Coordinates of C-alpha atoms in Angstrom, one line a residue:
M1 CA 21.4 1.2 51.9
A2 CA 24.4 0.5 49.8
P3 CA 24.9 2.9 46.9
P4 CA 24.4 1.6 43.3
S5 CA 27.3 0.1 41.5
R6 CA 27.5 3.1 39.1
Y7 CA 26.8 6.7 39.7
H8 CA 25.1 9.0 37.2
D9 CA 25.7 12.7 36.6
N10 CA 22.9 15.2 36.5
N11 CA 22.0 14.3 32.9
G12 CA 21.5 10.7 33.7
A13 CA 24.8 9.6 32.0
P14 CA 27.2 7.3 33.8
A15 CA 29.9 9.4 35.7
Q16 CA 33.4 8.8 34.6
N17 CA 36.3 7.5 36.8
V18 CA 34.1 6.7 39.8
V19 CA 35.4 3.9 42.0
V20 CA 33.0 2.0 44.2
P21 CA 34.5 0.7 47.4
A22 CA 34.7 -3.1 47.4
E23 CA 33.0 -3.6 50.7
E24 CA 29.9 -1.8 49.3
E25 CA 29.6 -3.8 46.1
T26 CA 26.3 -5.4 47.1
E27 CA 23.4 -6.0 44.8
A28 CA 20.9 -3.1 45.1
P29 CA 17.2 -4.0 45.4
P30 CA 15.2 -3.7 42.2
P31 CA 13.6 -0.3 41.8
Q32 CA 9.9 -0.1 42.5
C33 CA 7.7 0.5 39.5
E34 CA 5.5 3.5 39.9
N35 CA 1.8 3.1 39.3
R36 CA 1.2 4.7 35.9
L37 CA -2.6 4.4 36.3
D38 CA -2.9 5.9 39.8
P39 CA -6.5 7.1 40.1
N40 CA -5.7 10.0 42.3
E41 CA -2.9 11.2 40.0
F42 CA -5.1 10.8 37.0
R43 CA -7.8 12.9 38.7
R44 CA -5.4 15.6 39.5
Q45 CA -3.8 15.7 36.0
G46 CA -7.2 15.3 34.4
Y47 CA -8.5 18.4 36.0
Q48 CA -5.5 20.3 34.6
V49 CA -6.2 19.0 31.1
I50 CA -9.9 19.9 31.2
D51 CA -9.1 23.4 32.5
F52 CA -6.4 23.8 29.8
I53 CA -8.8 22.8 27.0
A54 CA -11.6 24.9 28.3
D55 CA -9.3 27.9 28.5
Y56 CA -8.2 27.2 25.0
Y57 CA -11.7 27.3 23.7
A58 CA -12.5 30.4 25.6
R59 CA -9.4 32.2 24.3
M60 CA -9.5 30.9 20.7
G61 CA -9.9 34.4 19.4
N62 CA -6.5 35.3 20.7
Y63 CA -4.8 33.1 18.2
L64 CA -4.1 33.6 14.5
V65 CA -6.0 30.9 12.7
H66 CA -3.0 30.0 10.7
P67 CA 0.4 30.6 12.3
R68 CA 3.1 32.8 10.9
V69 CA 6.1 30.5 11.4
T70 CA 8.9 29.1 9.4
P71 CA 10.1 25.5 9.2
G72 CA 12.2 24.4 12.1
F73 CA 10.7 27.0 14.5
L74 CA 9.7 24.4 17.1
H75 CA 12.8 22.2 16.7
R76 CA 14.9 25.2 17.7
Q77 CA 13.0 25.7 20.9
L78 CA 13.1 22.1 22.2
P79 CA 16.0 20.0 23.6
D80 CA 17.5 17.6 21.2
H81 CA 16.9 14.6 23.5
A82 CA 14.2 13.4 25.9
P83 CA 14.8 13.8 29.6
S84 CA 16.4 11.0 31.4
R85 CA 14.2 11.6 34.5
P86 CA 11.1 13.7 34.8
E87 CA 11.6 17.2 36.0
P88 CA 9.7 18.4 39.1
H89 CA 6.0 19.0 38.3
A90 CA 6.7 17.6 34.8
F91 CA 3.1 17.5 33.7
A92 CA 2.3 21.1 34.6
A93 CA 5.5 22.2 32.9
A94 CA 4.7 20.3 29.8
L95 CA 1.3 21.9 29.6
Q96 CA 2.9 25.3 29.9
D97 CA 5.1 24.4 26.9
V98 CA 2.0 23.4 25.0
R99 CA 0.5 26.8 25.8
D100 CA 3.7 28.8 25.1
L101 CA 5.4 26.9 22.3
I102 CA 3.0 24.6 20.5
L103 CA -0.4 26.4 20.4
P104 CA 1.2 29.5 18.7
G105 CA 2.5 27.2 15.9
L106 CA -0.8 25.4 15.2
T107 CA -3.4 25.9 12.6
H108 CA -6.5 26.3 14.9
W109 CA -9.1 24.1 13.2
Q110 CA -11.6 24.9 15.9
S111 CA -11.3 28.6 15.4
P112 CA -14.6 30.3 14.5
R113 CA -12.6 32.0 11.7
H114 CA -11.4 28.8 10.1
F115 CA -13.0 28.7 6.7
A116 CA -10.2 27.2 4.7
H117 CA -10.9 23.4 4.9
F118 CA -13.9 21.3 5.5
P119 CA -14.6 21.3 9.3
A120 CA -13.0 19.0 11.8
S121 CA -15.9 19.6 14.2
S122 CA -15.5 19.3 17.9
S123 CA -17.9 19.1 20.8
T124 CA -17.5 18.8 24.6
V125 CA -19.2 15.4 24.4
G126 CA -17.0 14.3 21.5
A127 CA -13.8 15.3 23.3
L128 CA -14.9 13.6 26.5
G129 CA -15.8 10.5 24.5
E130 CA -12.3 10.5 23.2
A131 CA -11.1 10.6 26.9
L132 CA -13.3 7.7 27.7
I133 CA -12.0 5.7 24.8
A134 CA -8.4 6.4 25.8
G135 CA -9.0 5.7 29.4
I136 CA -10.9 2.4 29.0
N137 CA -8.5 1.5 26.2
V138 CA -9.9 -1.8 24.9
V139 CA -9.0 -3.3 21.6
P140 CA -12.2 -4.6 19.9
F141 CA -10.8 -6.4 16.9
T142 CA -13.0 -9.5 17.5
W143 CA -16.3 -9.9 19.3
A144 CA -14.6 -12.0 22.0
A145 CA -11.9 -9.3 22.5
S146 CA -14.6 -6.9 23.7
P147 CA -18.1 -8.1 23.2
A148 CA -19.9 -4.9 24.2
A149 CA -17.6 -2.8 22.0
T150 CA -18.5 -4.8 18.9
E151 CA -22.2 -4.9 19.6
L152 CA -22.3 -1.1 20.4
E153 CA -20.6 -0.4 17.1
M154 CA -23.2 -2.5 15.3
V155 CA -26.0 -0.6 17.0
V156 CA -24.4 2.8 16.5
V157 CA -23.8 2.4 12.7
D158 CA -27.4 1.5 12.3
W159 CA -28.5 4.4 14.4
L160 CA -26.4 6.8 12.3
G161 CA -27.4 5.2 9.0
K162 CA -31.1 5.7 9.9
A163 CA -30.4 9.3 11.0
L164 CA -28.8 10.0 7.6
H165 CA -31.7 8.4 5.8
L166 CA -29.5 5.8 4.1
P167 CA -31.3 2.9 2.3
S168 CA -32.0 -0.1 4.5
S169 CA -29.9 -2.3 2.2
L170 CA -26.8 -0.7 3.8
L171 CA -27.8 -1.4 7.4
F172 CA -27.5 -4.5 9.5
G173 CA -31.3 -4.5 9.8
G174 CA -31.6 -4.8 6.0
G175 CA -28.9 -7.3 5.2
G176 CA -26.0 -4.9 4.9
G177 CA -23.8 -3.5 7.7
G178 CA -21.4 -0.9 8.8
T179 CA -18.2 -0.2 10.8
L180 CA -16.3 2.8 12.1
L181 CA -12.8 3.5 10.7
G182 CA -10.4 6.3 11.0
T183 CA -10.9 8.1 7.6
S184 CA -12.6 7.9 4.3
C185 CA -9.2 6.9 2.8
E186 CA -9.4 3.6 4.7
A187 CA -13.1 3.2 3.6
I188 CA -12.2 3.6 0.0
L189 CA -9.2 1.2 0.2
C190 CA -11.2 -1.5 2.0
T191 CA -14.1 -1.4 -0.5
L192 CA -11.7 -1.3 -3.5
V193 CA -9.9 -4.4 -2.2
A194 CA -13.2 -6.2 -1.8
A195 CA -14.3 -5.2 -5.3
R196 CA -10.9 -6.3 -6.7
D197 CA -11.1 -9.8 -5.1
R198 CA -14.7 -10.3 -6.1
K199 CA -14.0 -9.3 -9.7
L200 CA -10.9 -11.5 -10.0
A201 CA -12.9 -14.5 -8.8
D202 CA -15.5 -13.8 -11.5
I203 CA -13.4 -13.2 -14.6
A204 CA -11.5 -15.9 -16.5
G205 CA -8.3 -15.3 -18.3
K206 CA -7.9 -11.9 -16.8
G207 CA -5.6 -10.5 -14.1
I208 CA -5.3 -7.5 -11.9
G209 CA -3.5 -5.6 -14.7
D210 CA -6.8 -5.7 -16.7
L211 CA -8.8 -4.0 -14.0
V212 CA -9.8 -0.3 -14.4
V213 CA -11.2 2.1 -11.9
Y214 CA -13.1 5.3 -12.5
C215 CA -13.6 8.7 -10.8
S216 CA -13.9 12.4 -11.8
D217 CA -11.2 15.0 -11.9
Q218 CA -12.8 16.3 -8.7
T219 CA -12.5 13.1 -6.7
H220 CA -10.2 13.3 -3.7
F221 CA -6.7 12.1 -4.3
A222 CA -7.2 9.5 -1.6
F223 CA -8.9 7.4 -4.3
H224 CA -5.8 7.4 -6.5
K225 CA -3.7 6.5 -3.5
A226 CA -6.0 3.6 -2.6
A227 CA -6.0 2.3 -6.1
R228 CA -2.2 2.2 -6.2
I229 CA -2.1 0.4 -2.8
A230 CA -4.7 -2.1 -4.1
G231 CA -2.4 -2.9 -7.1
I232 CA -4.3 -1.1 -9.8
R233 CA -2.0 0.2 -12.5
R234 CA -1.6 4.0 -12.6
E235 CA -2.6 4.0 -16.3
N236 CA -5.8 2.1 -15.4
C237 CA -7.2 4.8 -13.2
R238 CA -9.6 6.9 -15.3
S239 CA -10.1 10.5 -14.1
I240 CA -12.9 11.8 -16.1
T241 CA -13.0 15.6 -16.8
T242 CA -15.9 17.6 -15.4
H243 CA -17.3 20.8 -16.7
H244 CA -18.5 24.1 -15.3
G245 CA -21.8 23.6 -17.2
D246 CA -22.5 20.5 -15.0
M247 CA -21.2 22.3 -11.9
F248 CA -18.3 19.9 -12.0
A249 CA -20.3 16.8 -11.4
L250 CA -19.3 13.5 -13.0
S251 CA -21.2 13.0 -16.3
P252 CA -22.9 9.6 -16.6
A253 CA -22.6 9.8 -20.4
E254 CA -18.8 10.3 -20.2
L255 CA -18.5 7.6 -17.7
D256 CA -20.4 5.2 -20.0
A257 CA -18.2 6.2 -22.9
A258 CA -15.0 5.5 -20.9
M259 CA -16.2 2.1 -19.7
R260 CA -17.3 1.0 -23.2
A261 CA -13.9 2.1 -24.6
D262 CA -12.1 0.0 -21.9
V263 CA -14.3 -3.0 -22.6
D264 CA -13.6 -2.7 -26.3
A265 CA -9.9 -2.6 -25.5
G266 CA -10.2 -5.9 -23.6
L267 CA -10.1 -4.3 -20.1
V268 CA -12.4 -4.8 -17.2
P269 CA -14.3 -2.0 -15.4
L270 CA -13.9 -2.6 -11.7
F271 CA -14.8 0.3 -9.5
L272 CA -16.4 3.7 -9.5
C273 CA -15.9 6.2 -6.8
A274 CA -18.7 8.8 -6.9
T275 CA -18.6 11.8 -4.6
V276 CA -21.3 13.7 -2.8
G277 CA -19.7 17.0 -1.8
T278 CA -16.3 17.2 -3.6
T279 CA -13.4 18.8 -1.8
Q280 CA -12.8 21.7 -4.2
T281 CA -16.3 22.9 -4.9
G282 CA -18.8 20.7 -3.0
A283 CA -20.1 19.2 -6.3
V284 CA -22.6 16.3 -6.2
D285 CA -22.3 13.4 -8.6
P286 CA -25.6 12.0 -9.9
V287 CA -25.7 8.7 -7.9
R288 CA -28.7 7.0 -9.6
E289 CA -27.5 7.6 -13.2
L290 CA -23.9 6.6 -12.4
C291 CA -25.1 3.4 -10.7
A292 CA -27.1 2.5 -13.9
V293 CA -23.9 2.9 -16.0
A294 CA -21.7 0.9 -13.6
A295 CA -24.3 -1.9 -13.3
A296 CA -24.1 -2.7 -17.0
H297 CA -20.5 -3.6 -16.5
G298 CA -20.7 -5.2 -13.0
A299 CA -18.6 -2.5 -11.5
W300 CA -18.7 -1.7 -7.8
V301 CA -20.0 1.7 -6.9
H302 CA -18.7 3.5 -3.8
V303 CA -20.1 6.8 -2.7
D304 CA -17.6 9.1 -0.9
A305 CA -19.6 11.6 1.2
A306 CA -16.8 12.4 3.6
Y307 CA -17.9 16.0 4.1
A308 CA -21.5 16.3 2.9
G309 CA -22.7 13.0 4.3
S310 CA -23.4 14.8 7.5
A311 CA -25.9 17.0 5.8
L312 CA -28.1 14.0 5.1
V313 CA -29.2 14.2 8.7
C314 CA -31.4 17.0 7.4
P315 CA -34.3 15.5 5.2
E316 CA -34.1 18.5 2.8
F317 CA -30.8 17.1 1.6
G318 CA -31.9 13.6 1.0
H319 CA -32.3 14.0 -2.7
V320 CA -28.5 14.3 -3.2
I321 CA -28.3 10.5 -2.8
D322 CA -31.3 9.5 -4.9
G323 CA -30.6 6.0 -6.2
A324 CA -28.3 5.1 -3.3
E325 CA -30.2 1.8 -2.8
A326 CA -28.1 0.6 -5.8
V327 CA -24.7 1.4 -4.4
D328 CA -22.3 -1.2 -3.0
S329 CA -20.8 1.0 -0.3
F330 CA -21.1 4.4 1.3
S331 CA -18.8 6.3 3.6
M332 CA -18.9 9.6 5.5
N333 CA -16.8 11.3 8.2
A334 CA -18.8 12.0 11.3
H335 CA -15.8 13.9 12.6
K336 CA -16.1 16.5 9.9
W337 CA -19.5 18.0 10.6
L338 CA -21.4 15.8 13.2
L339 CA -19.5 16.8 16.3
A340 CA -17.7 13.5 16.7
N341 CA -14.1 14.8 16.9
T342 CA -11.4 13.3 14.9
D343 CA -11.3 10.5 14.0
C344 CA -14.6 8.8 13.1
C345 CA -15.4 7.6 9.6
A346 CA -18.5 5.4 9.1
L347 CA -18.5 2.9 6.3
W348 CA -21.6 0.9 5.2
V349 CA -21.6 -2.0 2.7
A350 CA -24.5 -3.8 1.0
R351 CA -22.8 -7.2 1.2
P352 CA -20.6 -7.5 4.2
A353 CA -19.6 -11.1 3.2
V354 CA -17.7 -9.7 0.2
L355 CA -15.7 -7.3 2.5
V356 CA -15.0 -10.1 4.9
A357 CA -13.9 -12.5 2.2
A358 CA -11.3 -10.0 1.1
L359 CA -10.1 -8.7 4.4
G360 CA -10.7 -11.6 6.8
T361 CA -8.0 -13.6 8.5
E362 CA -7.8 -17.2 9.7
Q363 CA -8.6 -16.9 13.4
E364 CA -5.8 -18.0 15.7
Y365 CA -6.8 -20.5 18.4
I366 CA -6.1 -17.8 21.1
L367 CA -8.8 -15.6 19.5
K368 CA -11.5 -18.2 19.7
D369 CA -14.2 -17.9 22.4
A370 CA -16.6 -20.5 23.5
A371 CA -19.3 -18.0 24.0
A372 CA -19.2 -17.1 20.3
A373 CA -19.4 -20.7 19.1
G374 CA -22.4 -21.4 17.0
H375 CA -23.2 -17.7 16.7
D376 CA -22.8 -15.5 13.6
V377 CA -20.8 -12.8 15.4
V378 CA -19.1 -9.8 13.7
D379 CA -15.3 -9.7 14.1
Y380 CA -14.4 -6.2 13.0
K381 CA -10.8 -7.1 12.3
D382 CA -12.2 -8.6 9.1
W383 CA -13.8 -5.4 8.0
S384 CA -10.7 -3.2 7.8
V385 CA -7.0 -3.1 7.1
T386 CA -5.9 -2.9 10.7
L387 CA -6.3 -5.5 13.4
T388 CA -5.8 -3.1 16.3
R389 CA -8.7 -0.7 16.4
R390 CA -10.2 2.0 18.6
F391 CA -13.5 1.9 20.5
R392 CA -14.9 4.8 18.3
A393 CA -18.4 3.6 18.8
L394 CA -18.4 4.8 22.4
K395 CA -17.7 8.3 21.3
L396 CA -20.3 8.3 18.5
W397 CA -22.9 6.7 20.8
L398 CA -22.4 9.5 23.3
V399 CA -22.7 12.2 20.6
L400 CA -25.9 10.7 19.3
R401 CA -27.3 10.3 22.8
C402 CA -26.4 13.7 24.2
Y403 CA -27.2 15.9 21.2
G404 CA -29.9 13.8 19.5
V405 CA -30.7 13.7 15.8
E406 CA -32.6 17.0 16.0
G407 CA -29.6 18.6 17.7
L408 CA -27.3 17.5 14.9
R409 CA -29.8 18.9 12.4
D410 CA -29.8 22.2 14.1
H411 CA -26.0 22.2 14.0
V412 CA -25.8 21.5 10.3
R413 CA -28.6 23.9 9.4
A414 CA -27.0 26.7 11.3
H415 CA -23.9 26.5 9.2
V416 CA -25.9 26.2 6.0
R417 CA -27.8 29.4 6.9
M418 CA -24.5 31.2 7.5
A419 CA -23.2 30.0 4.2
A420 CA -26.3 31.1 2.4
A421 CA -25.9 34.5 4.1
F422 CA -22.3 34.7 3.0
E423 CA -23.3 33.8 -0.5
G424 CA -25.9 36.6 -0.5
M425 CA -23.2 39.1 0.6
V426 CA -21.0 38.0 -2.4
R427 CA -23.9 38.3 -4.9
N428 CA -24.8 41.7 -3.6
D429 CA -21.3 43.1 -4.3
A430 CA -21.0 43.6 -8.1
R431 CA -17.2 43.3 -7.8
F432 CA -17.6 39.6 -7.0
E433 CA -19.2 36.5 -8.3
V434 CA -20.2 33.1 -7.0
V435 CA -18.5 30.6 -9.2
V436 CA -20.4 27.4 -8.6
T437 CA -23.8 26.4 -7.2
R438 CA -23.7 26.1 -3.4
W439 CA -25.0 22.8 -2.2
F440 CA -24.1 22.8 1.5
S441 CA -22.0 25.2 3.6
L442 CA -19.2 25.8 1.1
V443 CA -19.2 29.0 -0.9
C444 CA -16.8 29.3 -3.9
F445 CA -16.4 32.9 -5.1
R446 CA -14.0 35.2 -6.7
L447 CA -13.2 38.9 -7.4
R448 CA -13.9 40.0 -11.0
S449 CA -11.0 41.6 -12.7
P450 CA -11.9 44.9 -14.4
E451 CA -11.0 45.1 -18.1
S452 CA -8.6 48.0 -17.3
L453 CA -6.7 45.5 -15.2
G454 CA -6.6 42.7 -17.7
G455 CA -10.1 41.2 -17.4
E456 CA -10.3 37.4 -17.4
K457 CA -6.7 36.9 -18.2
A458 CA -5.7 38.6 -15.0
A459 CA -8.5 37.3 -12.8
N460 CA -6.7 34.2 -11.5
E461 CA -3.6 36.2 -10.4
L462 CA -5.8 38.9 -8.9
N463 CA -7.6 36.3 -6.8
R464 CA -4.4 34.6 -5.7
R465 CA -3.2 37.9 -4.4
L466 CA -6.6 38.5 -2.8
L467 CA -6.4 35.2 -0.9
E468 CA -2.9 36.2 0.4
E469 CA -4.2 39.5 1.6
V470 CA -7.2 37.9 3.3
N471 CA -5.1 35.3 5.1
S472 CA -2.5 37.8 6.2
D473 CA -2.9 39.5 9.6
T474 CA -2.2 42.9 8.2
G475 CA -4.9 45.2 9.6
G476 CA -6.8 42.2 10.9
G477 CA -4.8 41.0 13.9
S478 CA -5.8 37.7 15.4
G479 CA -9.3 38.3 14.0
A480 CA -8.2 37.7 10.4
P481 CA -10.1 34.8 8.7
Y482 CA -8.4 31.9 7.1
M483 CA -9.7 30.7 3.7
S484 CA -8.4 28.5 0.9
S485 CA -8.5 28.3 -2.8
A486 CA -9.5 25.9 -5.6
M487 CA -8.4 25.8 -9.3
V488 CA -11.2 24.1 -11.2
G489 CA -11.8 24.3 -15.0
G490 CA -9.0 26.8 -15.2
V491 CA -10.7 29.2 -12.8
Y492 CA -9.0 30.2 -9.5
M493 CA -11.5 30.8 -6.8
L494 CA -11.6 31.4 -3.1
R495 CA -13.3 28.8 -0.8
C496 CA -15.2 29.8 2.3
A497 CA -16.2 26.6 4.1
I498 CA -18.3 27.3 7.2
G499 CA -18.5 24.5 9.7
S500 CA -16.6 25.2 12.9
T501 CA -18.6 24.5 16.0
L502 CA -17.6 28.0 17.4
T503 CA -18.5 29.9 14.3
E504 CA -21.3 32.5 14.7
E505 CA -22.9 34.9 12.2
R506 CA -20.7 37.7 13.4
H507 CA -17.6 35.8 12.4
V508 CA -19.0 35.3 8.9
R509 CA -19.9 39.0 8.5
E510 CA -16.4 40.0 9.8
A511 CA -14.8 37.7 7.3
W512 CA -16.7 39.2 4.4
K513 CA -15.7 42.7 5.6
V514 CA -12.1 41.6 5.5
V515 CA -12.5 40.2 2.0
Q516 CA -14.2 43.5 0.8
D517 CA -11.5 45.7 2.4
R518 CA -8.6 43.6 1.1
A519 CA -10.2 43.6 -2.4
A520 CA -10.7 47.4 -2.4
S521 CA -7.1 47.9 -1.3
L522 CA -5.8 45.5 -3.9
L523 CA -7.8 47.0 -6.7
R524 CA -6.6 50.5 -5.8
K525 CA -2.9 49.4 -5.8
M526 CA -3.4 47.7 -9.2
E527 CA -5.1 50.8 -10.7
I528 CA -2.2 53.0 -9.5
I529 CA 0.3 50.7 -11.1
A530 CA -1.8 50.5 -14.3
C531 CA -2.0 54.3 -14.5
R532 CA 1.8 54.6 -14.0
E533 CA 2.3 52.1 -16.8
V534 CA 0.1 54.1 -19.1
A535 CA 1.8 57.3 -18.2
K536 CA 5.1 55.9 -19.3

């Protein structure tokens, strides 16, 4: 075989000053394309990945929950360009780099000692469901594009809605309907756009600059971002102050006052985002009363239950959405606490036609399908911002089938019991206090500051330092817990959010022991400093 017309050096770059003999200047045959979906190779590499992940779960305790790294740490360890050709045993070598370079620099969200954020729950079925989604790799943006994917999604969102005890008005069976998106951020944006278009069609002589949206000061910042994307003026986004006396829930009376003031100013109330399980403290907004206020002004009501929506699988939590039959839309993240792995947000709407009117597209001829003609099919491209979408329904269907509703209840209830136990430990130590009512599996607490150390004035700084101590590995090794903080109503508090699939009661007890030990050490240091100051 004649050599190619150009030679390459070992890095894949063309070699310099290389002369090809004229008699060998013949056209080389085109290279053969390797089979990138070779079943045997997939099986071999797949086993490596499964073993890798299984070992990762088994050795989770060996990792610090939150890494001790500085910016640029990984960049310095990796080449500055991709390889021109794969190295020998490239896949195994890459997995070794994941183990040696990448895992040590991650925050391990599946760690049993991860208490900082709301959970990103995993399960073996959820992970394998993701593998199935990636392997089958369909794009179900219309019914015709993948009929079974669309119809499974319709079935699954009704299954989940019934498991969560949602009102029938939000389900396909009751005239509503649902879809699976990536995150609650998408759900809020989609419903906000639908509400905007409906309102603009209804009002005369008004424009988008007159529309006002409402939330509490505890509402996730995703709402503010969605409002900006939807074209709502920044000054027309009302963030209503909450109070400790109401456990930081949105006040219907204050919402009513805000809406009335806007109407008097010639503005138009458009949208209310109520929250069940706020990010900072897990607060629950009173859905029924808020719906009554919004209804008087024709405002859309969306309930964001990203975290706490999973708890609705347990009947004992059903009261937190009393009045939900009056909402226009409802969303929750099954990937947070229902074992569905990231990402999997469920959105339900009472009037799908309004959503489709705002987000629908004129269907190209190439997308039309004779089998769908004459049928009222769902094209999920018209239910979301994106056209390309993932087959998330397959994963959620597997989770519901393999764990069952009762299994999911057991999962949620176990974490709620552990949170209640942690709350009890805090209350039994006079040095600490629980700051807000615990609704689900989030405990917000803080260390009281003795009067000798400054009392309330010094309490926030004391708790900032306590969190730093708790999250450090000093004396705790890889077993140190990882918690976070909230600043609400001027009060700095620590957050212990229990929800990792791997968390057991012993991890909660160990975390509390670290908190107590770090608090005792910190108080001793501060007392010594205070005594020295007095002595001066």
